[in-house]
Coordinates of C-alpha atoms in Angstrom, one line a residue:
X173 CA 17.4 7.0 -15.3
X174 CA 14.0 5.7 -14.2
X175 CA 13.0 5.2 -18.2
X176 CA 15.6 2.5 -18.4
X177 CA 14.1 0.6 -15.3
X178 CA 10.8 0.1 -17.6
X179 CA 13.1 -0.4 -20.5
X180 CA 15.8 -2.6 -20.9
X181 CA 18.7 -0.5 -20.4
X182 CA 20.8 -0.9 -17.2
X183 CA 18.9 0.6 -14.9
X184 CA 21.5 2.7 -13.2
X185 CA 24.0 3.5 -16.6
X186 CA 24.6 6.8 -15.7
X187 CA 28.1 8.4 -17.4
X188 CA 28.1 11.2 -14.6
X189 CA 28.6 8.8 -11.8
X190 CA 31.0 6.2 -13.6
X191 CA 34.0 6.9 -11.0
X192 CA 30.9 7.1 -8.1
X193 CA 31.4 4.4 -5.3
X194 CA 28.1 2.1 -5.9
X195 CA 29.2 -0.6 -3.5
X196 CA 31.9 -0.7 -1.1
X197 CA 31.8 -2.6 2.5
X198 CA 35.1 -4.6 4.1
X199 CA 37.1 -5.2 1.3
X200 CA 34.5 -3.9 -1.7
X201 CA 34.9 -1.3 -3.5
X202 CA 33.1 -1.6 -6.9
X203 CA 32.1 1.7 -9.3
X204 CA 29.4 2.6 -11.0
X205 CA 31.4 2.0 -14.5
X206 CA 32.0 -2.2 -13.3
X207 CA 28.8 -2.1 -12.0
X208 CA 27.4 -1.3 -15.4
X209 CA 30.0 -3.8 -17.2
X210 CA 29.2 -6.8 -14.9
X211 CA 25.8 -6.0 -15.6
X212 CA 26.1 -6.3 -19.0
X213 CA 27.5 -9.5 -18.6
X214 CA 24.7 -11.4 -17.0
X215 CA 22.4 -9.4 -19.4
X216 CA 24.0 -10.4 -22.5
X217 CA 24.7 -13.7 -21.1
X218 CA 20.8 -14.6 -20.5
X219 CA 19.3 -13.0 -23.6
X220 CA 22.2 -15.3 -25.6
X221 CA 20.3 -18.2 -24.5
X222 CA 17.0 -16.8 -24.8
X223 CA 16.5 -17.3 -21.1
X224 CA 12.9 -14.9 -19.4
X225 CA 12.6 -16.7 -16.3
X226 CA 15.7 -17.2 -14.4
X227 CA 16.1 -18.1 -10.6
X228 CA 18.7 -16.0 -8.2
X229 CA 20.3 -18.4 -5.4
X230 CA 23.0 -16.3 -4.0
X231 CA 24.4 -15.6 -0.9
X232 CA 24.1 -11.6 1.0
X233 CA 27.0 -10.3 -1.3
X234 CA 27.7 -8.0 -4.6
X235 CA 27.8 -11.2 -7.2
X236 CA 23.7 -11.4 -5.8
X237 CA 23.0 -7.8 -7.0
X238 CA 25.3 -7.8 -9.6
X239 CA 22.5 -11.1 -10.9
X240 CA 19.8 -8.9 -9.8
X241 CA 20.6 -6.4 -11.9
X242 CA 21.0 -8.3 -15.2
X243 CA 17.9 -10.4 -14.7
X244 CA 15.9 -6.8 -15.0
X245 CA 18.2 -5.1 -17.7
X246 CA 17.6 -8.4 -19.7
X247 CA 13.5 -8.4 -18.9
X248 CA 14.3 -11.3 -18.1
X249 CA 11.7 -11.8 -14.6
X250 CA 13.6 -13.4 -11.3
X251 CA 12.9 -15.6 -8.8
X252 CA 15.1 -15.2 -5.8
X253 CA 15.8 -18.8 -3.9
X254 CA 16.9 -19.0 0.0
X255 CA 19.1 -22.0 0.5
X256 CA 18.2 -21.9 4.1
X257 CA 14.9 -23.5 3.0
X258 CA 14.3 -26.5 2.6
X259 CA 15.2 -27.9 -1.1
X260 CA 12.3 -29.8 -2.0
X261 CA 10.3 -26.4 -1.2
X262 CA 13.1 -24.4 -3.5
X263 CA 12.7 -27.2 -6.2
X264 CA 8.7 -26.2 -5.8
X265 CA 8.9 -22.8 -6.5
X266 CA 11.7 -23.4 -9.5
X267 CA 9.2 -25.7 -10.8
X268 CA 6.1 -23.0 -10.1
X269 CA 7.4 -20.3 -11.3
X270 CA 8.7 -21.8 -15.5
X271 CA 12.5 -20.9 -14.4
X272 CA 14.5 -21.8 -17.3
X273 CA 18.0 -21.2 -15.5
X274 CA 19.2 -20.4 -12.6
X275 CA 22.0 -17.9 -11.4
X276 CA 24.2 -19.4 -8.7
X277 CA 28.0 -19.9 -7.6
X278 CA 29.6 -23.1 -8.3
X279 CA 29.1 -24.7 -4.5
X280 CA 25.5 -23.6 -5.1
X281 CA 23.2 -27.0 -3.7
X282 CA 21.6 -26.7 -7.2
X283 CA 24.4 -28.3 -8.2
X284 CA 24.0 -31.1 -6.2
X285 CA 20.2 -31.9 -6.4
X286 CA 19.2 -34.5 -8.5
X287 CA 17.5 -32.3 -11.4
X288 CA 19.7 -33.6 -14.1
X289 CA 21.3 -33.4 -17.1
X290 CA 22.0 -29.6 -16.1
X291 CA 24.9 -27.2 -18.1
X292 CA 26.8 -24.5 -15.6
X293 CA 28.5 -21.9 -17.7
X294 CA 31.1 -19.9 -16.0
X295 CA 30.5 -16.5 -16.2
X296 CA 33.3 -14.8 -15.0
X297 CA 32.1 -12.3 -13.2
X298 CA 32.1 -12.1 -9.4
X299 CA 32.3 -16.3 -9.0
X300 CA 28.8 -16.3 -11.1
X301 CA 27.6 -19.5 -13.2
X302 CA 24.5 -19.8 -15.1
X303 CA 22.9 -23.5 -14.2
X304 CA 20.7 -24.2 -17.5
X305 CA 19.1 -27.9 -18.2
X306 CA 20.6 -29.4 -21.1
X307 CA 17.2 -31.6 -21.5
X308 CA 13.7 -30.7 -22.0
X309 CA 12.8 -34.3 -20.5
X310 CA 14.8 -32.8 -17.2
X311 CA 12.1 -29.7 -16.9
X312 CA 8.7 -29.2 -16.1
X313 CA 6.0 -29.2 -18.9
X314 CA 5.2 -25.8 -17.6
X315 CA 9.0 -24.2 -18.0
X316 CA 7.9 -25.3 -21.9
X317 CA 4.9 -23.7 -21.4
X318 CA 4.7 -21.1 -18.8
X319 CA 1.8 -18.5 -17.0
X320 CA 0.1 -16.6 -18.9
X321 CA 1.5 -13.9 -16.1
X322 CA 5.4 -14.8 -16.6
X323 CA 4.6 -13.4 -20.1
X324 CA 3.4 -10.2 -19.4
X325 CA 5.4 -7.5 -20.7
X326 CA 5.7 -5.4 -17.0
X327 CA 6.4 -9.1 -14.8
X328 CA 9.7 -8.4 -13.3
X329 CA 9.8 -10.5 -10.6
X330 CA 8.1 -13.3 -8.6
X331 CA 8.2 -14.0 -5.3
X332 CA 6.7 -16.7 -2.4
X333 CA 4.8 -15.9 0.2
X334 CA 5.2 -19.0 2.4
X335 CA 1.7 -19.9 4.3
X336 CA 1.5 -22.3 7.2
X337 CA 0.6 -25.0 5.0
X338 CA 4.0 -24.9 3.8
X339 CA 2.9 -24.6 0.2
X340 CA 4.3 -21.4 -1.3
X341 CA 2.4 -19.2 -3.0
X342 CA 3.9 -17.1 -6.1
X343 CA 3.5 -12.9 -6.8
X344 CA 3.8 -11.5 -10.2
X345 CA 5.3 -8.2 -9.6
X346 CA 5.9 -5.5 -11.9
X347 CA 7.8 -2.8 -13.2
X348 CA 5.2 -0.3 -12.4
X349 CA 4.8 -1.1 -9.1
X350 CA 8.4 -0.6 -8.8
X351 CA 9.0 2.0 -10.0
X352 CA 6.0 3.6 -8.5
X353 CA 7.6 2.7 -5.0
X354 CA 10.9 3.5 -5.4
X355 CA 9.6 7.5 -7.0
X356 CA 7.4 8.0 -3.8
X357 CA 10.5 7.4 -2.0
X358 CA 12.9 9.2 -3.3
X359 CA 10.5 12.3 -3.9
X360 CA 8.7 11.9 0.1
X361 CA 12.6 11.1 1.6
X362 CA 14.7 12.5 -0.9
X363 CA 18.3 11.3 -0.4
X364 CA 20.8 13.6 0.3
X365 CA 24.4 13.5 -1.3
X366 CA 26.6 11.3 1.8
X367 CA 23.5 8.5 2.4
X368 CA 24.4 5.2 2.4
X369 CA 22.0 2.4 3.0
X370 CA 23.0 -0.6 4.3
X371 CA 22.2 -4.3 2.1
X372 CA 20.4 -6.2 4.9
X373 CA 16.9 -7.3 3.4
X374 CA 16.7 -11.3 2.2
X375 CA 16.2 -11.0 -1.7
X376 CA 12.9 -12.9 -1.4
X377 CA 11.2 -9.6 0.2
X378 CA 10.2 -7.3 -1.4
X379 CA 11.6 -5.2 0.6
X380 CA 14.7 -5.8 -1.2
X381 CA 14.1 -4.3 -4.4
X382 CA 14.2 -0.9 -2.1
X383 CA 17.9 -1.2 -1.3
X384 CA 19.0 -2.1 -4.3
X385 CA 17.1 -0.2 -7.0
X386 CA 16.0 2.4 -4.7
X387 CA 20.1 2.9 -4.0
X388 CA 21.8 2.4 -7.2
X389 CA 19.1 4.1 -9.9
X390 CA 19.9 7.8 -8.1
X391 CA 23.6 7.2 -7.6
X392 CA 23.8 6.2 -3.8
X393 CA 25.7 3.7 -2.2
X394 CA 24.8 0.2 -1.1
X395 CA 26.8 -0.9 1.7
X396 CA 27.5 -4.4 1.5
X397 CA 28.8 -7.0 4.6
X398 CA 30.7 -9.4 3.1
X399 CA 29.5 -12.7 3.5
X400 CA 28.9 -16.3 2.8
X401 CA 25.4 -17.2 3.5
X402 CA 22.0 -16.4 2.7
X403 CA 21.0 -15.4 6.4
X404 CA 20.7 -11.0 7.1
X405 CA 24.0 -9.8 7.5
X406 CA 22.8 -7.9 11.3
X407 CA 21.3 -11.4 12.0
X408 CA 24.0 -13.7 10.7
X409 CA 27.0 -11.3 13.1
X410 CA 24.9 -8.6 14.8
X411 CA 28.4 -7.5 16.3
X412 CA 30.2 -7.0 12.7
X413 CA 27.3 -6.2 11.1
X414 CA 26.9 -2.8 13.2
X415 CA 31.0 -2.3 13.0
X416 CA 30.1 -1.9 8.7
X417 CA 27.8 0.2 9.7
X418 CA 30.1 2.4 12.4
X419 CA 32.7 2.0 9.7
X420 CA 31.2 3.0 6.4
X421 CA 28.6 5.3 8.0
X422 CA 25.3 4.3 6.8
X423 CA 22.2 6.6 7.0
X424 CA 19.7 4.7 6.1
X425 CA 18.9 0.8 7.7
X426 CA 15.4 -1.1 6.3
X427 CA 14.2 -3.5 9.3
X428 CA 11.2 -5.2 11.1
X429 CA 10.6 -4.8 14.5
X430 CA 12.0 -7.8 15.9
X431 CA 15.5 -7.1 14.5
X432 CA 14.8 -3.0 15.9
X433 CA 14.6 -5.0 19.1
X434 CA 17.3 -6.9 18.9
X435 CA 19.6 -3.8 18.1
X436 CA 18.2 -1.9 21.1
X437 CA 19.0 -5.5 23.3
X438 CA 22.1 -6.3 22.3
X439 CA 24.0 -2.8 21.0
X440 CA 26.3 -1.5 23.5
X441 CA 25.7 1.8 21.5
X442 CA 22.9 2.5 19.3
X443 CA 24.3 3.1 15.6
X444 CA 24.4 6.9 15.5
X445 CA 25.2 6.9 11.9
X446 CA 21.7 6.3 10.9
X447 CA 19.5 9.0 9.7
X448 CA 16.5 6.9 8.7
X449 CA 15.1 3.7 10.4
X450 CA 12.5 2.2 7.4
X451 CA 10.0 -0.1 9.3
X452 CA 7.9 -3.0 8.2
X453 CA 7.3 -6.4 7.7
X454 CA 5.7 -6.6 10.9
X455 CA 4.0 -4.4 13.3
X456 CA 5.6 -2.0 15.2
X457 CA 5.0 -1.6 19.4
X458 CA 4.6 2.0 20.6
X459 CA 7.2 1.1 23.1
X460 CA 9.3 -0.2 20.5
X461 CA 9.2 3.3 18.6
X462 CA 9.4 4.7 22.1
X463 CA 12.8 3.0 22.7
X464 CA 14.0 3.7 19.3
X465 CA 13.8 7.2 19.5
X466 CA 15.9 7.6 22.2
X467 CA 18.1 5.7 21.8
X468 CA 18.6 6.9 17.7
X469 CA 20.3 10.1 17.1
X470 CA 18.3 13.1 17.8
X471 CA 17.8 14.0 14.4
X472 CA 16.8 10.3 12.9
X473 CA 13.3 9.6 11.7
X474 CA 11.4 5.9 12.1
X475 CA 9.1 5.6 9.5
X476 CA 6.8 3.0 9.9
X477 CA 5.3 1.7 6.4
X478 CA 2.7 -0.6 5.6
X479 CA 2.3 -3.1 2.7
X480 CA 3.1 -6.7 1.3
X481 CA 4.4 -8.3 -1.8
X482 CA 0.8 -8.2 -3.0
X483 CA 0.8 -4.3 -3.9
X484 CA 4.6 -3.8 -4.4
X485 CA 5.7 -3.7 -1.1
X486 CA 4.8 -0.6 0.8
X487 CA 1.4 1.6 0.3
X488 CA 1.3 3.6 3.6
X489 CA 3.5 5.4 5.6
X490 CA 3.8 6.7 9.1
X491 CA 6.9 9.6 10.1
X492 CA 8.1 10.0 13.5
X493 CA 11.0 11.7 14.9
X494 CA 12.0 13.3 18.5
X495 CA 10.6 16.6 17.8
X496 CA 7.5 15.7 15.8
X497 CA 6.7 12.4 18.0
X498 CA 5.3 13.1 21.5
X499 CA 5.2 11.0 24.9
X500 CA 1.7 11.6 25.0
X501 CA 0.8 10.5 21.2
X502 CA 2.9 7.4 22.4
X503 CA 1.2 6.7 25.2
X504 CA -2.2 6.7 23.5
X505 CA -0.5 4.8 21.3
X506 CA -1.1 1.9 23.7
X507 CA -4.7 1.0 22.7
X508 CA -5.1 1.4 18.9
X509 CA -1.0 1.0 17.9
X510 CA 1.5 2.9 16.5
X511 CA -0.3 4.3 13.4
X512 CA 0.4 3.1 9.6
X513 CA -0.3 6.7 8.6
X514 CA -1.8 7.6 4.7
X515 CA -1.6 6.5 1.2
X516 CA 2.0 7.0 -0.8
X517 CA 1.4 8.2 -4.4
X518 CA -0.9 7.7 -6.7
X519 CA -3.1 4.6 -4.6
X520 CA -6.2 4.3 -3.1
X521 CA -7.1 3.1 -0.3
X522 CA -10.8 1.7 1.1
X523 CA -12.4 0.3 4.4
X524 CA -14.7 -2.7 4.0
X525 CA -17.5 -3.8 6.5
X526 CA -18.2 -7.5 7.1
X527 CA -21.4 -6.5 4.7
X528 CA -19.5 -5.7 1.8
X529 CA -20.0 -2.0 2.3
X530 CA -17.5 0.9 2.3
X531 CA -16.7 2.4 5.7
X532 CA -15.6 5.2 6.7
X533 CA -14.0 4.1 10.2
X534 CA -13.5 0.3 10.4
X535 CA -12.9 -2.5 7.7
X536 CA -11.0 -4.2 5.9
X537 CA -8.1 -2.2 3.8
X538 CA -8.6 -2.7 0.3
X539 CA -5.8 -1.4 -2.0
X540 CA -5.9 0.1 -5.7
X541 CA -3.4 1.8 -7.6
X542 CA 0.0 1.2 -9.8
X543 CA 1.5 -1.3 -6.8
X544 CA -0.8 -3.8 -7.1
X545 CA 0.6 -7.2 -8.4
X546 CA -0.7 -8.8 -11.6
X547 CA -1.6 -11.7 -9.3
X548 CA -0.7 -15.2 -8.0
X549 CA 0.3 -18.1 -9.8
X550 CA -2.1 -20.0 -9.1
X551 CA -5.8 -18.1 -10.4
X552 CA -7.8 -19.1 -8.1
X553 CA -6.2 -17.2 -6.0
X554 CA -6.2 -14.0 -8.1
X555 CA -10.0 -14.5 -8.3
X556 CA -10.1 -14.6 -4.1
X557 CA -7.7 -11.5 -3.4
X558 CA -8.0 -9.6 -6.8
X559 CA -11.3 -7.8 -7.7
X560 CA -12.6 -5.2 -9.9
X561 CA -15.1 -2.9 -8.3
X562 CA -15.8 -0.3 -11.2
X563 CA -12.6 0.4 -13.4
X564 CA -10.4 -0.5 -10.7
X565 CA -9.0 -3.6 -9.5
X566 CA -8.4 -3.9 -5.2
X567 CA -6.9 -6.2 -3.7
X568 CA -7.9 -7.6 -0.3
X569 CA -5.4 -7.7 2.3
X570 CA -7.0 -9.7 5.0
X571 CA -6.2 -7.0 7.3
X572 CA -8.7 -4.6 9.4
X573 CA -7.7 -1.0 9.9
X574 CA -9.1 2.3 11.4
X575 CA -9.3 5.6 10.5
X576 CA -9.0 8.3 12.8
X577 CA -9.1 11.4 10.9
X578 CA -7.3 11.0 7.8
X579 CA -5.0 8.4 9.4
X580 CA -4.9 4.5 9.0
X581 CA -4.3 2.0 12.5
X582 CA -3.7 -1.6 11.4
X583 CA -6.2 -3.2 14.1
X584 CA -5.6 -7.1 13.1
X585 CA -6.3 -10.1 10.9
X586 CA -10.2 -11.0 9.5
X587 CA -8.6 -14.1 9.6
X588 CA -6.6 -16.3 12.1
X589 CA -3.4 -15.3 10.4
X590 CA -0.5 -14.0 12.0
X591 CA 2.8 -13.1 11.1
X592 CA 5.9 -14.9 12.7
X593 CA 9.5 -13.8 11.1
X594 CA 7.9 -12.5 8.2
X595 CA 6.1 -15.9 7.9
X596 CA 2.3 -15.8 6.9
X597 CA 1.0 -18.5 9.5
X598 CA -3.1 -19.3 9.5
X599 CA -3.7 -20.5 12.6
X600 CA -7.0 -22.2 11.5
X601 CA -4.5 -24.3 9.1
X602 CA -2.8 -25.3 12.2
X603 CA -5.7 -26.2 13.9
X604 CA -6.9 -28.4 11.0
X605 CA -3.0 -30.4 11.0
X606 CA -3.5 -31.2 14.6
X607 CA -7.8 -32.5 14.3
X608 CA -6.6 -34.5 11.2
X609 CA -3.3 -36.3 13.3
X610 CA -6.1 -36.1 16.0
X611 CA -9.2 -38.1 13.7
X612 CA -6.3 -41.1 12.5
X613 CA -5.2 -41.9 16.2
X614 CA -7.8 -40.8 18.5
X615 CA -10.8 -41.7 16.7
X616 CA -13.2 -43.1 19.6
X617 CA -11.9 -40.0 22.1
X618 CA -13.5 -36.7 21.4
X619 CA -10.5 -33.7 21.7
X620 CA -10.5 -30.2 21.4
X621 CA -7.2 -28.2 19.2
X622 CA -6.6 -24.7 19.7
X623 CA -3.5 -22.3 18.3
X624 CA -2.5 -18.7 19.5
X625 CA 0.9 -16.6 19.0
X626 CA 2.7 -15.5 21.4
X627 CA 5.9 -13.6 21.7
X628 CA 8.5 -16.1 24.1
X629 CA 11.1 -14.3 23.6
X630 CA 11.5 -11.9 26.8
X631 CA 12.8 -9.3 24.9
X632 CA 11.0 -9.1 22.2
X633 CA 7.7 -7.3 21.2
X634 CA 6.6 -9.7 17.8
X635 CA 5.3 -12.6 17.9
X636 CA 7.7 -15.5 17.4
X637 CA 6.3 -18.4 18.3
X638 CA 2.9 -21.4 17.8
X639 CA 1.4 -22.4 20.9
X640 CA -0.4 -25.1 19.8
X641 CA -3.1 -26.5 22.7
X642 CA -4.9 -30.3 22.6
X643 CA -7.4 -30.3 25.4
X644 CA -8.0 -34.8 25.2
X645 CA -9.5 -37.1 28.1
X646 CA -6.3 -38.1 30.1
X647 CA -4.3 -34.8 28.9
X648 CA -0.2 -35.4 28.8
X649 CA -0.7 -39.4 29.8
X650 CA -2.7 -39.8 26.6
X651 CA -1.7 -37.6 24.2
X652 CA 2.4 -37.8 24.9
X653 CA 4.9 -36.4 23.2
X654 CA 5.8 -38.9 20.9
X655 CA 2.7 -38.2 19.6
X656 CA 3.2 -34.0 19.8
X657 CA 6.6 -34.5 17.5
X658 CA 4.9 -36.9 15.0
X659 CA 1.8 -34.2 14.1
X660 CA 4.4 -31.6 14.0
X661 CA 6.3 -33.5 11.6
X662 CA 3.4 -33.1 9.5
X663 CA 2.3 -29.6 10.1
X664 CA 4.6 -27.8 7.6
X665 CA 5.8 -30.5 5.1
X666 CA 9.1 -29.5 6.0
X667 CA 8.8 -26.3 3.9
X668 CA 8.8 -24.2 6.8
X669 CA 10.6 -24.0 9.8
X670 CA 8.8 -21.5 12.9
X671 CA 8.9 -22.9 16.6
X672 CA 5.3 -24.4 18.0
X673 CA 5.2 -25.7 21.3
X674 CA 2.3 -28.0 21.9
X675 CA 0.4 -28.1 25.2
X676 CA -1.7 -31.3 26.1
X677 CA -4.8 -30.6 28.7
X678 CA -7.9 -32.1 29.9
X679 CA -10.6 -31.6 27.2
X680 CA -12.8 -30.0 30.4
X681 CA -10.5 -27.5 30.6
X682 CA -10.5 -26.4 27.2
X683 CA -12.2 -22.5 27.2
X684 CA -15.1 -22.8 24.1
X685 CA -17.0 -19.6 23.1
X686 CA -21.0 -19.9 23.4
X687 CA -20.8 -21.8 20.3
X688 CA -18.3 -24.6 20.9
X689 CA -15.7 -22.8 19.4
X690 CA -11.8 -23.2 20.6
X691 CA -12.0 -19.7 22.4
X692 CA -8.5 -18.1 21.6
X693 CA -8.4 -14.9 23.9
X694 CA -8.6 -17.8 26.4
X695 CA -6.3 -19.5 25.2
X696 CA -3.9 -16.4 24.8
X697 CA -5.0 -15.8 28.7
X698 CA -4.8 -19.5 29.6
X699 CA -0.8 -19.6 28.2
X700 CA -0.5 -16.5 29.9
X701 CA -1.8 -17.7 33.7
X702 CA 0.4 -20.5 33.4
X703 CA 3.2 -19.6 32.1
X704 CA 4.4 -15.9 32.8
X705 CA 2.6 -15.6 36.3
X706 CA 5.9 -16.3 38.3
X707 CA 7.8 -13.2 37.8
X708 CA 10.2 -14.5 39.8
X709 CA 14.5 -15.2 38.2
X710 CA 15.8 -18.8 39.0
X711 CA 19.3 -19.2 39.6
X712 CA 20.8 -22.1 37.2
X713 CA 23.9 -23.7 37.8
X714 CA 25.1 -24.3 34.4
X715 CA 25.8 -21.0 32.3
X716 CA 24.6 -21.6 29.1
X717 CA 20.8 -22.7 30.4
X718 CA 20.7 -19.4 32.4
X719 CA 21.9 -17.4 28.9
X720 CA 18.9 -19.3 26.7
X721 CA 16.5 -19.0 30.3
X722 CA 17.5 -15.2 30.0
X723 CA 16.5 -14.4 26.5
X724 CA 13.2 -17.7 26.2
X725 CA 9.8 -17.0 28.5
X726 CA 9.0 -20.6 29.5
X727 CA 8.7 -22.2 32.4
X728 CA 11.9 -23.0 34.2
X729 CA 11.1 -26.4 34.7
X730 CA 12.1 -26.5 30.8
X731 CA 15.5 -26.1 31.7
X732 CA 16.0 -30.0 32.7
X733 CA 15.8 -31.2 29.0
X734 CA 17.3 -28.0 27.2
X735 CA 20.6 -30.4 26.4
X736 CA 17.8 -32.7 24.3
X737 CA 16.3 -29.8 22.4
X738 CA 17.6 -27.8 19.6
X739 CA 17.1 -23.9 20.1
X740 CA 14.0 -23.9 18.0
X741 CA 12.0 -26.4 19.4
X742 CA 12.9 -24.0 22.4
X743 CA 10.7 -21.8 21.2
X744 CA 13.7 -19.6 19.7
X745 CA 14.2 -18.0 16.6
X746 CA 17.2 -16.5 14.3
X747 CA 16.9 -13.2 16.6
X748 CA 17.4 -14.7 19.7
X749 CA 20.0 -16.9 18.3
X750 CA 21.9 -13.6 17.2
X751 CA 21.4 -12.2 21.4
X752 CA 22.2 -16.2 22.6
X753 CA 25.6 -15.8 20.4
X754 CA 25.9 -12.8 21.5
X755 CA 25.6 -13.3 25.1
X756 CA 28.1 -16.1 24.9
X757 CA 31.1 -14.6 23.4
X758 CA 30.6 -11.1 25.7
X759 CA 29.8 -14.0 28.6
X760 CA 32.3 -17.4 28.1
X761 CA 34.6 -15.5 25.9
X762 CA 33.3 -18.0 22.7
X763 CA 34.8 -15.5 20.8
X764 CA 35.1 -17.9 17.5
X765 CA 31.2 -19.1 18.0
X766 CA 29.6 -18.6 14.9
X767 CA 25.7 -18.4 14.6
X768 CA 25.5 -22.1 13.2
X769 CA 27.0 -23.4 16.2
X770 CA 24.1 -22.2 17.8
X771 CA 21.0 -22.8 15.5
X772 CA 22.0 -26.4 13.7
X773 CA 21.9 -29.3 16.2
X774 CA 24.4 -31.2 16.7
X775 CA 25.5 -34.0 14.7
X776 CA 24.6 -37.6 16.2

């Protein structure tokens, strides 16, 4: 079975499984025999056109899974696209990854984009169409002369990480890395015959690989929530997602800690069928782990996985359950955090101190082994992060870790990077953007700029908002809200959207270190003193404002301008939107309200 994943066959075409259910959900029942036929249809179409690099721009559903498996079977490098991102960003991804065609639906935004001319070929399976460009001049020269990494025999996919400047960095993953990750999981946490896995992670994230291939390559059932969008089902419609989990008795769920927090807050009955919670992508806090273990089924296990796209997903794992984890342990982790555990199979870990010397206690985590990607599409990025030491190739994660015995703990970044909703944000880059704007418009006035990441949601322990402090003489009377909006407009170049607040203070009040640099810790203290000092809960005449303020940790004065701001501008993200939607439905009787109604600004 695993050999076909590395070869050119269908990765799950075992005749013993032909009548077994591969995918199911409300109105969905796909056997392995049918999945094999559908996958072969996509495989044949790609081979017929001699396509070796294909984008997959499909919402959650059966078609998305079939397209991915078909590309793998055809040995075409696949590039997932998220249509909720700006088209400008997605066009850049297609160009950078030298994409030759797109697998999508007929109503896809790709058929409305200006890249012409194109040919649309219906595949007659799950309404899939194959979009190819009929004129070489309409494609970039990179499609004709692709990056050498894309022609590597082991190249399997390209996933793009989102940087704080909005310029995505393509990472070329391999079959070898995928196979190592799958085999480790199958051995360390083997499936039981009745196990079912929820399809819940965006295809643009590496964890989707385990959900789909880890399940289907082992003959298990993948539970799919019928949905027409690109938003994960639990975020798009929490109540519906939970009902599907219960109805189809899902036993394994992959999620980030912020979604776990959302489930704990919004679910009247925490899903009791789940036996394995696979948690990764963000820092798992001790308090959240304790809450999850208390709410889950007594026999449930929480896995805290650590990794990144560059190392094939996950390279360390720590396992927790009610039986194995004591309250004293969790309390002791309040200072150092929840352990990220030990290395998975065939993986080497090394801590490097600031002087470039291997440390037995603390340092930047370096990773070696079969999980490593081939590199970035940008060679200079590869040279910077992938280094040879002896006979091994190592990836420098940029994460500072600590050994306590033989168990690893994550303690932060060696640079200014933070993660918000899975998006990597470099606070230095945010500050540089504001510095540039200030230099252009206030070059005769001295200023200071500092950026910090905070949790705006009252219920979420994860970072979800960037706060930019501008210190300038005259404060907000000098750097007005108009200036703030103009600076923000240039921040992410339309590629990435994360909540950002701008706070303007007097220059003399701006905290600096003894060397004159921004003192981020004191900026965080300043924010907490200013915005979290008042613990009283004000009452609001307007029900909508009350619901918003119940979920967003902002000054009560903000209520006056709620009607003029979008949820993102207020500091909310998709997870906060899901909780707001839940309360609007249950408290206001708005049963037909959808997530898009909460997130999208009204038409002018």
